[in-house]
Amino acid sequence: MQPSTPLLLCVLLSQVLPLTSAEDSACTPGFQQKVLHIDQPAQFIEDQAILNLTFSDCKGNNKLHYEVSSPYFKVNNDGSLVALKNISAVGKTLFVHARTPHAEDMAELVIVGGKDIQGSLQDIFKFARTSPVPRQKRSIVVSPILIPENQRQPFPRDVGKVVDSDRPEGSKFRLTGRGVDQEPKGIFRINENTGSVSVTRTLDRETIATYQLFVETTDVNGKTLEGPVPLEVIVIDQNDNRPTFREGPYIGHVMEGSPTGTTVMRMTAFDADDPATDNALLRYNIRQQTPDKPSPNMFYIDPEKGDIVTVVSPALLDRETLENPKYELIIEAQDMAGLDVGLIGTATATIMIDDKNDHSPKFTKKEFQATVEEGAVGVIVNLTVEDKDDPTTGAWRAAYTIINGNPGQSFEIHTNPQTNEGMLSVVKPLDYEISAFHTLLIKVENEDPLVPDVSYGPSSTATVHITVLDVNEGPVFYPDPMMVTRQENISVGSVLLTVNATDPDSLQHQTIRYSVYKDPAGWLSINPINGTVDTTAVLDRESPFVHNSVYTALFLAIDSGNPPATGTGTLLITLEDVNDNAPFIYPTVAEVCDDAKNLSVVILGASDKDLHPNTDPFKFEIHKQGVPDKVWKVSKINNTHALVSLLQNLNKANYHLPIMVTDSGKPPMTNVTDLRVQVCSCKNSKVDCNAAGALHVSLTSVLLASLFSLACL
């Protein structure tokens, strides 16, 4: 069906449109007076009538309902405005919303003399008090719907009505948008015949502040006839959220002696209510200070910014005189600009009074005494100091310096990190005979520099008197180690040297006796009086007690003190080699097959315990005595090896071949060793030496071992 005239839609809110017929035109729905004035009293009294409002919907005011912009007032059914509690200030404006199923309107109550806390709620409601929201000229005209959050049952409840003065017969209203057919669905609905808009549940402005809906008219087939027209639903904020402090813990620091007005920290709270209303307008206050000494008001908080500042003189902010350098403040944030009706949230602010180095360390006494035995090292005395500053800071920690009396760097001083004491130590052994007394001058400072108006005084230096105790020290050999060089095999009783030991205790005039401490081979003796060392046995360079031609022995020097003290000296004897060891051959057993075509028997090697030139080149020979000629042959391979071979095949048997080897020493030394040669039967890759003796070593293995020995030379 096509409408012959334009369709007019209007939502009744800021300008009330009467839902009346032509014969009801004499009555104008709404408040009879839309602006009323109230003088600000000293206090609004609970349940006492303030003024009377007159509202009419021209239909008998059935189901009339009032809502006030402040949660601390209500309008009774008879139109009287009353306070719900005793309250002194509520701002400069209140709004009263009246609604029936047939009409609704808004009245403004101006409080003369009231405090202007924040912008008018009229701006928040976003509509004019006496005229509809301007629209471009068209057949559809709408205004926003205002709904307070947190409304209680019953639901659904009407919140507005779409009016069509020229709606075609059979047409219907349709509502769409978020909150209708989009998530969250089903919050709003419209009566398709009457155009009444209703809400089905409680709204929460902090979840969704506005809903953008669309109204249109459709024919019986659902085809759009007019629209869609935007319809904005605004959720009116209620003060239902307390301020909260989200950023804790709140810990601030301020230096002791700071000037009055020094900013310590900032406290910031959050309020989830509408920031454009007093519901989220916060004011800060210090509720409690702990401890409350030396003043219960050590700090002040800016009510608007939340900055905490000091308000006492620098002299009162002295960490060393405070009972506790830590203060805890209970901070409260109150909305509604701090009015009594505002909701309150609290948090704890911890303020630490930080130390500055305004006290120099002082020694507990001017002079310290210490004793130490000569030759000892380690801590000899702990120097104590006092410092009033914070023990956890560099303003308290001490640093010690020896400024006089330590030319030999025999002393060092370090700080004990737990006690702050100066630990004076001997690091180089002291000698009583050189100096029996030492005097040190020591100063102490802090790790951190002092503040400009404080300096180090005489109490920051101290004298330490150190007494060295005489100790019976052991004699000292000189030189140590003692070194001599001798040929091995020197005659028994030969004098090697006379040792020399002196007693450091020169003032005691003690005598010294000598003794052998360690002589592994038992070759030496020492005269206990004069320290002469001689041999008691033949010195042998090849002995297992000699390492790299050096023999080591230890001697003792013992003084006559009570108790006696002992010193130890080391003697290193370097032994020169003499040709006193004959060479020897290896191996001493060999095998050969009786029908071998290769008549080589074995490769011989020679070794000598002596050193060059008393070793190789070696000379290999067959000792002629008792050996048939033209049977054996020895051929030189190099300075240390020779080849033994047959000149003809021999029968299966054991043969003994005397081999003579001679070294190159002067005079040379010779050794004759029997080489046992087994002639074996070798058939079908099997070697049978049974008839030749019990030894079963293959000739091939012997030759290979000999060749390997050659390769290693």
XYZ file of C-alpha atoms in Angstrom:
713
model
C 0.000 0.000 0.000
C 1.447 3.365 -0.992
C 0.837 6.196 1.534
C -0.852 9.178 0.009
C 0.736 11.533 2.572
C 4.194 11.510 4.221
C 4.604 9.442 7.382
C 5.517 11.440 10.508
C 7.471 9.572 13.220
C 8.514 11.269 16.451
C 9.924 9.849 19.679
C 8.559 11.715 22.691
C 11.448 12.784 24.922
C 12.909 16.275 25.154
C 9.839 17.897 23.609
C 6.688 16.194 24.725
C 4.253 15.336 21.967
C 0.744 14.606 23.314
C -0.743 11.275 22.494
C -4.226 12.771 22.114
C -6.963 13.081 19.593
C -8.177 16.366 18.191
C -10.756 16.785 20.930
C -7.965 16.597 23.627
C -5.977 19.478 22.103
C -6.913 21.851 24.926
C -4.598 19.900 27.324
C -0.801 20.170 26.919
C 1.014 17.128 28.364
C 4.181 17.644 30.445
C 5.339 19.750 33.348
C 3.360 22.910 33.803
C 6.599 24.667 34.779
C 9.771 23.338 33.197
C 12.282 25.504 35.085
C 12.030 25.979 38.825
C 14.356 27.723 41.281
C 15.363 26.530 44.747
C 17.379 28.561 47.226
C 20.378 26.615 48.499
C 19.674 25.848 52.179
C 22.306 25.096 54.787
C 21.209 21.488 54.472
C 18.496 19.518 52.702
C 16.630 17.638 55.449
C 15.718 13.994 54.956
C 12.028 13.426 53.939
C 11.245 17.176 54.161
C 9.390 18.508 51.096
C 11.448 20.952 49.051
C 8.912 21.910 46.372
C 5.982 20.458 44.398
C 6.107 19.556 40.703
C 3.016 19.438 38.499
C 2.954 16.997 35.595
C -0.003 15.858 33.451
C -0.246 13.463 30.510
C -3.827 14.639 29.826
C -4.954 11.030 30.397
C -5.178 10.919 34.158
C -1.452 10.298 34.918
C -1.979 6.559 35.100
C 1.282 4.772 36.012
C 3.133 8.037 36.504
C 6.834 7.520 37.314
C 9.476 10.088 38.324
C 13.285 9.829 38.086
C 15.736 12.374 39.545
C 19.242 12.965 38.185
C 20.672 12.737 41.730
C 20.388 9.432 43.624
C 19.838 11.372 46.854
C 16.416 12.794 45.924
C 13.079 11.384 44.905
C 9.697 12.715 43.770
C 6.674 11.278 45.539
C 3.472 10.412 43.688
C 1.973 13.751 44.719
C 4.862 15.576 42.971
C 6.722 16.610 46.136
C 10.536 16.591 45.868
C 12.268 15.284 49.025
C 15.821 14.377 50.066
C 16.598 10.769 50.889
C 19.222 11.797 53.472
C 20.551 14.951 55.084
C 22.826 16.530 52.511
C 24.490 19.907 52.299
C 25.454 20.355 48.643
C 24.346 18.748 45.405
C 25.551 21.157 42.738
C 23.664 23.873 40.879
C 21.131 21.833 38.870
C 18.834 18.834 39.247
C 16.739 17.236 36.505
C 13.444 15.435 37.032
C 12.141 13.031 34.406
C 8.399 12.168 34.458
C 6.842 9.434 32.340
C 3.487 7.705 31.780
C 2.414 5.358 29.014
C 1.020 8.426 27.202
C 3.606 11.184 27.693
C 6.911 12.149 29.339
C 8.796 15.363 30.043
C 11.894 16.777 31.770
C 11.998 19.633 34.328
C 15.120 21.556 35.405
C 15.548 22.590 39.048
C 18.039 25.457 39.434
C 19.593 25.619 42.917
C 20.332 29.282 43.609
C 23.601 29.569 45.498
C 24.616 25.977 44.781
C 28.229 25.054 43.955
C 28.931 24.484 40.252
C 30.829 21.215 40.318
C 30.842 20.296 36.668
C 28.928 20.839 33.424
C 25.190 20.763 33.296
C 23.478 17.443 32.950
C 21.554 19.047 30.136
C 24.728 18.710 28.053
C 24.976 15.084 29.023
C 21.385 14.366 28.062
C 22.123 15.913 24.654
C 18.763 17.468 24.038
C 17.211 20.937 24.379
C 14.814 21.583 27.226
C 12.094 23.338 25.297
C 12.505 22.341 21.678
C 12.898 19.114 19.766
C 16.290 18.011 18.380
C 16.756 19.815 15.053
C 16.337 17.584 12.038
C 16.456 18.219 8.352
C 13.041 18.670 6.866
C 11.559 15.296 6.152
C 8.564 13.217 7.041
C 10.387 11.270 9.790
C 11.450 13.208 12.883
C 13.087 11.500 15.938
C 14.704 12.504 19.242
C 17.000 10.513 21.570
C 15.638 8.244 24.277
C 17.176 8.748 27.724
C 17.206 5.753 30.085
C 18.863 5.770 33.514
C 21.121 2.791 34.158
C 20.447 0.332 36.989
C 16.637 0.507 36.766
C 14.861 -2.165 38.777
C 11.969 -4.467 37.978
C 9.414 -4.607 36.538
C 10.510 -5.223 32.956
C 9.745 -4.660 30.191
C 8.998 -0.985 30.707
C 8.120 1.642 28.141
C 10.783 4.241 27.511
C 9.384 6.037 24.442
C 6.816 5.897 21.706
C 6.935 6.374 17.961
C 3.960 8.427 16.689
C 2.762 8.342 13.092
C 0.121 10.967 12.435
C -0.473 9.754 8.903
C 0.451 6.089 8.953
C -1.166 3.967 6.201
C -3.620 1.401 7.403
C -2.069 -2.003 8.040
C 1.520 -0.684 8.231
C 3.749 -1.745 11.114
C 6.707 -0.382 13.023
C 10.047 -2.196 12.911
C 13.084 -1.598 15.175
C 16.625 -2.767 14.297
C 20.197 -2.263 15.421
C 22.520 -3.193 18.261
C 20.432 -4.225 21.247
C 17.578 -5.413 19.055
C 18.626 -7.842 16.353
C 22.358 -7.409 16.916
C 24.347 -8.435 19.980
C 23.476 -7.896 22.687
C 20.118 -8.919 21.273
C 16.668 -8.423 22.779
C 17.355 -5.393 24.981
C 14.877 -3.143 23.117
C 11.658 -3.874 21.258
C 8.873 -1.938 19.660
C 5.167 -2.595 19.537
C 4.648 -2.940 15.819
C 1.125 -1.533 16.031
C 1.378 1.231 18.634
C 5.051 2.193 18.192
C 5.755 1.937 21.923
C 9.503 1.359 22.572
C 10.377 -0.646 25.673
C 13.489 -1.918 27.453
C 13.572 -5.524 28.685
C 16.360 -5.481 31.252
C 18.592 -3.327 33.402
C 21.166 -1.281 31.482
C 24.762 -0.643 32.491
C 26.291 2.548 31.101
C 29.804 1.294 31.858
C 29.172 -1.622 29.488
C 27.386 0.253 26.701
C 26.780 3.996 26.946
C 24.688 4.507 23.787
C 22.702 2.353 21.399
C 22.182 3.370 17.782
C 18.803 1.982 16.681
C 16.768 2.426 13.526
C 12.974 2.780 13.161
C 11.040 2.155 9.968
C 7.498 1.393 8.853
C 6.695 -1.589 6.670
C 3.669 -2.861 4.789
C 1.992 -6.167 5.527
C 4.591 -7.912 3.375
C 7.501 -6.466 5.308
C 8.488 -4.010 2.617
C 9.882 -0.747 3.947
C 7.508 2.177 3.481
C 9.449 4.852 5.337
C 12.863 4.983 6.984
C 15.013 3.708 8.452
C 15.282 6.653 10.832
C 18.176 6.741 13.411
C 17.033 6.472 16.983
C 19.712 7.040 19.628
C 19.252 5.552 23.077
C 21.436 7.264 25.701
C 22.060 5.496 29.010
C 22.048 8.090 31.793
C 24.923 7.524 34.219
C 24.286 6.769 37.867
C 26.987 7.024 40.505
C 27.375 3.283 40.900
C 31.164 2.870 40.753
C 33.595 3.614 43.499
C 36.969 5.144 42.634
C 39.701 2.512 42.479
C 43.491 2.731 42.662
C 44.849 0.430 39.967
C 48.578 1.075 39.954
C 49.687 -0.080 43.409
C 51.710 -0.679 45.382
C 52.319 3.027 45.838
C 55.820 3.665 47.189
C 57.390 7.114 47.235
C 60.774 8.403 48.345
C 61.796 11.808 49.653
C 65.267 12.860 50.768
C 65.611 13.855 54.397
C 65.879 17.616 54.921
C 63.911 18.331 51.725
C 62.333 21.799 51.504
C 58.699 22.263 52.440
C 56.502 21.608 49.415
C 58.700 18.912 47.893
C 56.614 16.584 45.711
C 56.928 12.963 46.832
C 54.627 11.065 44.493
C 51.299 11.185 42.678
C 48.232 9.075 43.478
C 45.756 8.574 40.647
C 42.437 6.782 41.003
C 40.018 5.626 38.309
C 36.241 5.900 38.297
C 34.288 3.899 35.744
C 31.369 6.338 35.765
C 30.768 8.942 33.082
C 33.811 11.250 33.036
C 31.545 14.090 31.841
C 29.602 14.005 35.111
C 30.345 14.594 38.744
C 29.987 10.866 39.205
C 33.627 10.543 38.048
C 34.929 13.877 39.348
C 37.415 12.850 42.037
C 38.872 14.628 45.009
C 41.756 13.244 47.094
C 42.305 13.375 50.827
C 44.713 11.897 53.411
C 42.575 9.997 55.884
C 45.331 8.705 58.173
C 49.102 8.978 58.678
C 51.138 6.321 60.512
C 53.175 7.111 62.545
C 51.830 10.502 63.558
C 55.182 11.775 64.906
C 56.772 14.297 64.921
C 53.667 15.827 63.307
C 50.319 14.240 62.441
C 50.380 16.255 59.221
C 53.724 15.529 57.627
C 52.240 15.457 54.138
C 49.502 17.086 52.062
C 47.757 15.781 48.961
C 46.511 18.044 46.196
C 42.749 17.311 46.170
C 42.496 17.552 42.390
C 45.846 16.273 41.072
C 46.661 13.705 43.756
C 50.229 15.015 44.261
C 51.601 14.250 47.741
C 53.984 16.936 49.038
C 55.834 17.611 52.275
C 54.381 20.287 54.552
C 56.813 20.227 57.481
C 60.064 22.114 57.816
C 63.304 20.446 56.643
C 64.422 20.175 60.278
C 61.502 17.859 61.109
C 62.306 15.710 58.091
C 65.512 14.418 59.724
C 65.842 10.686 59.200
C 68.199 10.203 62.145
C 65.729 11.724 64.637
C 62.567 10.122 63.268
C 60.998 7.257 65.173
C 60.510 5.438 61.910
C 61.758 6.603 58.485
C 58.750 4.949 56.818
C 55.305 6.545 56.737
C 52.084 4.936 55.588
C 49.263 7.167 54.396
C 45.715 5.994 53.804
C 44.610 7.954 50.754
C 40.957 8.218 49.829
C 39.509 9.285 46.496
C 35.873 10.472 46.566
C 33.723 11.105 43.521
C 30.984 13.724 43.231
C 33.825 16.265 43.620
C 34.321 15.219 47.222
C 30.757 15.912 48.396
C 29.360 13.881 51.236
C 27.230 11.896 48.818
C 30.270 10.735 46.840
C 31.545 7.174 46.847
C 35.004 6.568 48.330
C 37.912 4.315 47.357
C 41.110 3.993 49.391
C 44.712 2.956 48.918
C 47.859 2.955 51.036
C 50.839 5.096 50.082
C 54.196 4.171 51.607
C 56.693 7.032 51.838
C 60.340 6.330 52.646
C 62.495 9.104 54.092
C 65.762 8.490 52.236
C 69.077 9.097 53.895
C 71.639 11.610 52.728
C 75.216 11.628 53.935
C 74.886 14.317 56.568
C 76.885 12.479 59.267
C 80.582 11.666 58.927
C 81.912 8.386 60.379
C 83.811 8.710 63.673
C 86.234 6.293 65.321
C 84.997 5.079 68.689
C 88.423 5.903 70.185
C 91.444 7.874 69.132
C 94.032 5.094 69.569
C 93.950 1.333 69.016
C 96.458 -1.301 70.161
C 97.485 -4.518 68.418
C 100.092 -7.267 68.883
C 101.329 -9.718 66.289
C 103.984 -12.417 66.243
C 106.769 -11.919 63.797
C 106.305 -14.000 60.674
C 102.507 -14.163 61.080
C 99.937 -12.761 58.629
C 96.190 -12.025 58.908
C 93.837 -9.676 60.764
C 95.380 -8.199 63.909
C 92.743 -5.658 65.037
C 89.231 -4.423 64.132
C 88.774 -0.657 64.145
C 85.264 0.415 65.182
C 83.421 3.514 63.956
C 80.032 5.136 64.492
C 77.846 6.605 61.763
C 74.238 7.744 62.211
C 73.314 7.391 58.559
C 71.288 4.572 56.995
C 73.231 1.266 57.294
C 71.928 0.135 53.912
C 73.477 3.025 51.986
C 76.872 4.302 50.943
C 76.323 7.159 53.382
C 76.995 4.630 56.186
C 79.449 2.220 54.612
C 83.016 3.074 55.619
C 86.164 3.126 53.499
C 89.478 2.998 55.384
C 92.892 4.221 54.236
C 96.359 3.902 55.822
C 97.809 7.384 55.375
C 101.093 6.982 57.303
C 103.424 4.343 58.754
C 103.249 1.702 56.009
C 106.261 2.286 53.712
C 106.869 -1.411 53.109
C 103.194 -2.096 52.360
C 103.184 -4.723 55.120
C 99.674 -3.738 56.229
C 96.284 -3.565 54.515
C 92.872 -2.546 55.826
C 89.466 -3.660 54.502
C 85.880 -2.966 55.562
C 83.783 -5.665 57.180
C 80.517 -5.377 55.170
C 78.387 -6.597 58.082
C 79.804 -4.528 60.950
C 81.408 -1.627 59.032
C 84.574 -2.201 61.076
C 88.018 -1.718 59.598
C 89.906 -5.042 59.534
C 93.634 -4.235 59.777
C 95.772 -7.089 58.464
C 99.445 -7.984 58.159
C 100.046 -9.074 54.556
C 103.875 -9.239 54.627
C 105.445 -11.016 57.640
C 107.049 -8.636 60.123
C 110.569 -9.143 61.517
C 111.104 -8.442 65.205
C 114.813 -8.079 64.675
C 114.211 -5.255 62.173
C 111.449 -3.395 64.025
C 109.568 -4.364 67.167
C 107.035 -1.519 66.940
C 104.922 0.040 64.172
C 102.612 3.057 64.295
C 99.921 3.573 61.636
C 97.694 6.580 60.991
C 94.335 5.576 59.501
C 91.472 7.680 58.190
C 87.873 6.678 57.517
C 85.450 8.119 54.963
C 82.087 7.123 53.512
C 81.582 5.556 50.124
C 79.223 8.433 49.262
C 80.419 12.040 49.450
C 79.269 14.159 52.364
C 76.692 16.892 51.836
C 78.268 20.320 51.308
C 77.717 21.622 54.847
C 79.300 18.541 56.549
C 83.025 17.684 56.606
C 85.364 15.057 58.062
C 86.741 16.084 61.430
C 89.534 14.886 63.744
C 87.370 11.946 64.844
C 87.666 10.535 61.328
C 91.332 9.593 61.921
C 92.863 7.188 64.436
C 96.300 5.881 65.431
C 97.112 2.166 65.671
C 100.127 1.059 67.774
C 101.387 -2.400 66.770
C 103.780 -4.449 68.917
C 105.725 -7.236 67.191
C 106.386 -10.264 69.407
C 109.714 -12.072 69.068
C 109.386 -15.690 67.923
C 112.178 -18.314 67.820
C 112.620 -18.577 64.070
C 114.221 -21.538 62.391
C 117.706 -21.226 60.853
C 117.854 -20.342 57.183
C 120.094 -22.116 54.652
C 121.918 -19.984 52.149
C 121.759 -20.559 49.321
C 118.669 -22.680 49.112
C 118.684 -24.854 47.149
C 122.407 -25.711 47.271
C 123.804 -27.207 44.029
C 126.981 -29.218 43.292
C 128.156 -31.258 40.310
C 130.181 -34.455 40.698
C 131.050 -37.511 38.612
C 129.265 -40.679 39.512
C 131.332 -43.441 41.093
C 133.525 -41.011 43.051
C 135.212 -42.656 45.979
C 133.332 -43.185 49.227
C 134.086 -40.444 51.763
C 134.456 -37.701 49.170
C 133.460 -34.239 50.472
C 130.689 -32.677 48.413
C 130.284 -29.278 50.188
C 129.835 -27.535 53.499
C 126.313 -26.150 54.077
C 125.713 -22.784 55.675
C 122.664 -21.877 57.805
C 122.174 -18.724 59.887
C 119.745 -17.959 62.731
C 117.440 -14.930 62.110
C 117.227 -14.452 65.886
C 120.454 -12.490 65.912
C 119.831 -11.126 69.395
C 119.542 -14.573 70.999
C 123.065 -15.900 70.126
C 121.955 -19.493 69.537
C 124.015 -22.420 68.200
C 123.060 -24.542 65.172
C 123.353 -28.295 64.629
C 122.874 -30.123 61.305
C 121.345 -33.470 60.389
C 120.233 -35.420 57.311
C 116.502 -35.140 56.785
C 115.917 -37.028 53.509
C 118.562 -39.110 51.681
C 116.572 -41.585 49.533
C 119.564 -43.715 48.429
C 121.504 -43.454 51.719
C 124.588 -42.014 50.029
C 125.312 -38.994 52.274
C 126.249 -37.886 55.779
C 126.662 -34.431 57.379
C 128.852 -33.200 60.190
C 126.408 -31.928 62.856
C 128.741 -29.130 63.936
C 130.284 -27.650 60.793
C 127.803 -28.899 58.146
C 130.326 -30.778 55.930
C 128.561 -33.224 53.580
C 130.449 -36.302 52.324
C 129.574 -39.587 50.606
C 128.952 -42.850 52.418
C 128.372 -44.933 49.261
C 129.126 -44.875 45.551
C 127.017 -42.320 43.646
C 125.288 -43.983 40.683
C 123.766 -41.805 37.978
C 121.731 -44.755 36.727
C 120.063 -45.276 40.152
C 116.227 -45.068 40.252
C 116.647 -42.349 42.912
C 118.282 -40.106 40.319
C 116.022 -38.101 38.005
C 117.433 -36.420 34.913
C 120.936 -36.924 36.357
C 120.035 -34.985 39.532
C 119.965 -36.455 43.053
C 117.985 -34.537 45.715
C 118.664 -34.607 49.470
C 117.266 -32.524 52.371
C 119.095 -31.355 55.503
C 117.959 -29.820 58.785
C 119.468 -26.946 60.713
C 118.293 -26.918 64.363
C 118.931 -24.030 66.753
C 119.344 -24.214 70.518
C 116.182 -22.289 71.414
C 113.506 -23.475 73.804
C 111.698 -25.018 72.076
C 114.239 -25.418 69.279
C 113.371 -24.176 65.804
C 114.245 -25.998 62.623
C 115.094 -24.884 59.116
C 115.242 -27.092 56.020
C 117.715 -26.862 53.159
C 117.764 -28.671 49.801
C 120.886 -30.092 48.130
C 120.797 -30.836 44.379
C 123.681 -33.072 43.157
C 124.134 -33.182 39.399
C 125.926 -36.485 38.515
C 128.168 -36.603 35.467
C 128.109 -39.863 33.525
C 131.037 -42.288 33.312
C 131.141 -45.401 31.135
C 130.251 -47.889 33.834
C 127.504 -49.868 32.055
C 128.094 -52.423 29.260
C 125.555 -52.497 26.413
C 123.104 -55.370 26.016
C 121.313 -56.861 22.997
C 117.695 -57.721 22.251
C 116.048 -60.078 21.374
C 117.957 -63.108 22.659
C 115.784 -65.783 20.940
C 115.035 -66.287 17.228
C 113.489 -68.910 14.841
C 114.288 -69.916 11.268
C 112.905 -72.636 8.986
C 115.209 -75.492 8.057
C 114.370 -75.068 4.372
C 114.078 -71.269 4.312
C 115.159 -69.580 1.099
C 115.671 -66.303 2.980
C 118.507 -67.061 5.396
C 118.034 -63.889 7.472
C 117.575 -64.941 11.094
C 116.969 -61.853 13.255
C 117.634 -58.101 13.553
C 119.444 -57.336 16.801
C 119.310 -54.035 18.691
C 121.569 -52.778 21.467
C 120.991 -50.408 24.418
C 123.147 -48.793 27.127
C 122.180 -47.104 30.440
C 124.963 -44.576 30.080
C 124.783 -41.277 28.269
C 126.328 -40.266 24.989
C 129.226 -40.552 24.115
C 129.400 -43.705 26.249
C 126.707 -45.461 24.203
C 126.360 -45.865 20.422
C 127.583 -46.436 17.814
C 127.695 -50.070 18.901
C 129.902 -52.749 17.386
C 128.260 -56.187 16.833
C 130.456 -59.329 16.422
C 130.256 -63.135 16.649
C 132.388 -64.388 19.448
C 134.565 -66.878 17.444
C 135.304 -69.283 20.203
C 133.457 -72.600 19.578
C 131.466 -71.433 16.519
C 131.972 -73.067 13.093
C 133.138 -70.765 10.341
C 131.065 -70.059 7.256
C 127.723 -70.756 8.967
C 126.746 -67.393 10.617
C 127.118 -63.804 9.566
C 126.485 -60.459 11.396
C 125.957 -57.358 9.241
C 125.691 -53.705 10.549
C 122.447 -51.936 9.783
C 123.048 -48.651 11.666
C 124.660 -47.407 14.912
C 122.293 -49.421 17.098
C 121.181 -52.467 15.015
C 122.676 -55.415 13.110
C 121.339 -58.366 11.028
C 122.145 -62.005 11.918
C 121.866 -64.404 8.957
C 122.840 -67.971 7.927
C 125.266 -68.796 5.176
C 123.591 -72.200 4.663
C 120.544 -74.151 5.808
C 120.823 -76.037 9.080
C 119.098 -79.094 10.404
C 116.230 -78.827 12.811
C 117.793 -78.105 16.223
C 118.615 -75.424 18.823
C 121.752 -73.375 18.274
C 123.521 -70.939 20.636
C 125.328 -68.073 18.934
C 127.504 -65.838 21.195
C 127.057 -62.188 20.180
C 129.557 -59.603 21.432
C 128.506 -55.926 21.500
C 130.848 -53.030 22.371
C 129.959 -49.360 23.161
C 131.897 -46.218 22.192
C 133.042 -45.191 25.662
C 136.623 -44.513 26.609
C 137.582 -47.034 27.604
C 134.800 -49.039 25.857
C 132.765 -51.723 27.590
C 131.854 -55.077 26.015
C 129.139 -57.616 26.718
C 128.733 -61.171 25.276
C 125.218 -62.580 25.122
C 124.060 -65.972 23.766
C 121.526 -65.683 20.955
C 119.353 -68.819 20.970
C 118.350 -69.742 17.404
C 115.709 -72.437 16.847
C 115.757 -74.146 13.427
C 112.205 -75.454 12.886
C 110.344 -77.619 10.401
C 108.041 -75.482 8.247
C 105.566 -77.455 6.095
C 102.090 -76.591 4.855
C 102.215 -73.226 6.596
C 102.823 -74.955 9.933
C 105.914 -74.343 12.056
C 107.111 -77.294 14.176
C 109.869 -76.521 16.628
C 109.200 -79.383 19.056
C 112.340 -81.212 18.212
C 114.245 -77.988 18.402
C 112.964 -77.033 21.877
C 109.840 -75.776 23.655
C 109.876 -72.215 22.259
C 107.382 -71.411 19.503
C 108.113 -67.952 18.144
C 107.848 -67.563 14.390
C 110.750 -66.164 12.470
C 108.414 -63.823 10.641
C 107.248 -62.292 13.928
C 110.814 -61.769 15.075
C 111.789 -60.120 11.814
C 108.738 -57.849 11.877
C 109.401 -56.788 15.476
C 113.008 -56.054 14.618
C 112.063 -54.005 11.574
C 109.524 -52.051 13.677
C 112.258 -51.280 16.212
C 114.421 -49.956 13.397
C 111.625 -47.758 12.133
C 111.288 -46.145 15.559
C 114.934 -45.072 15.707
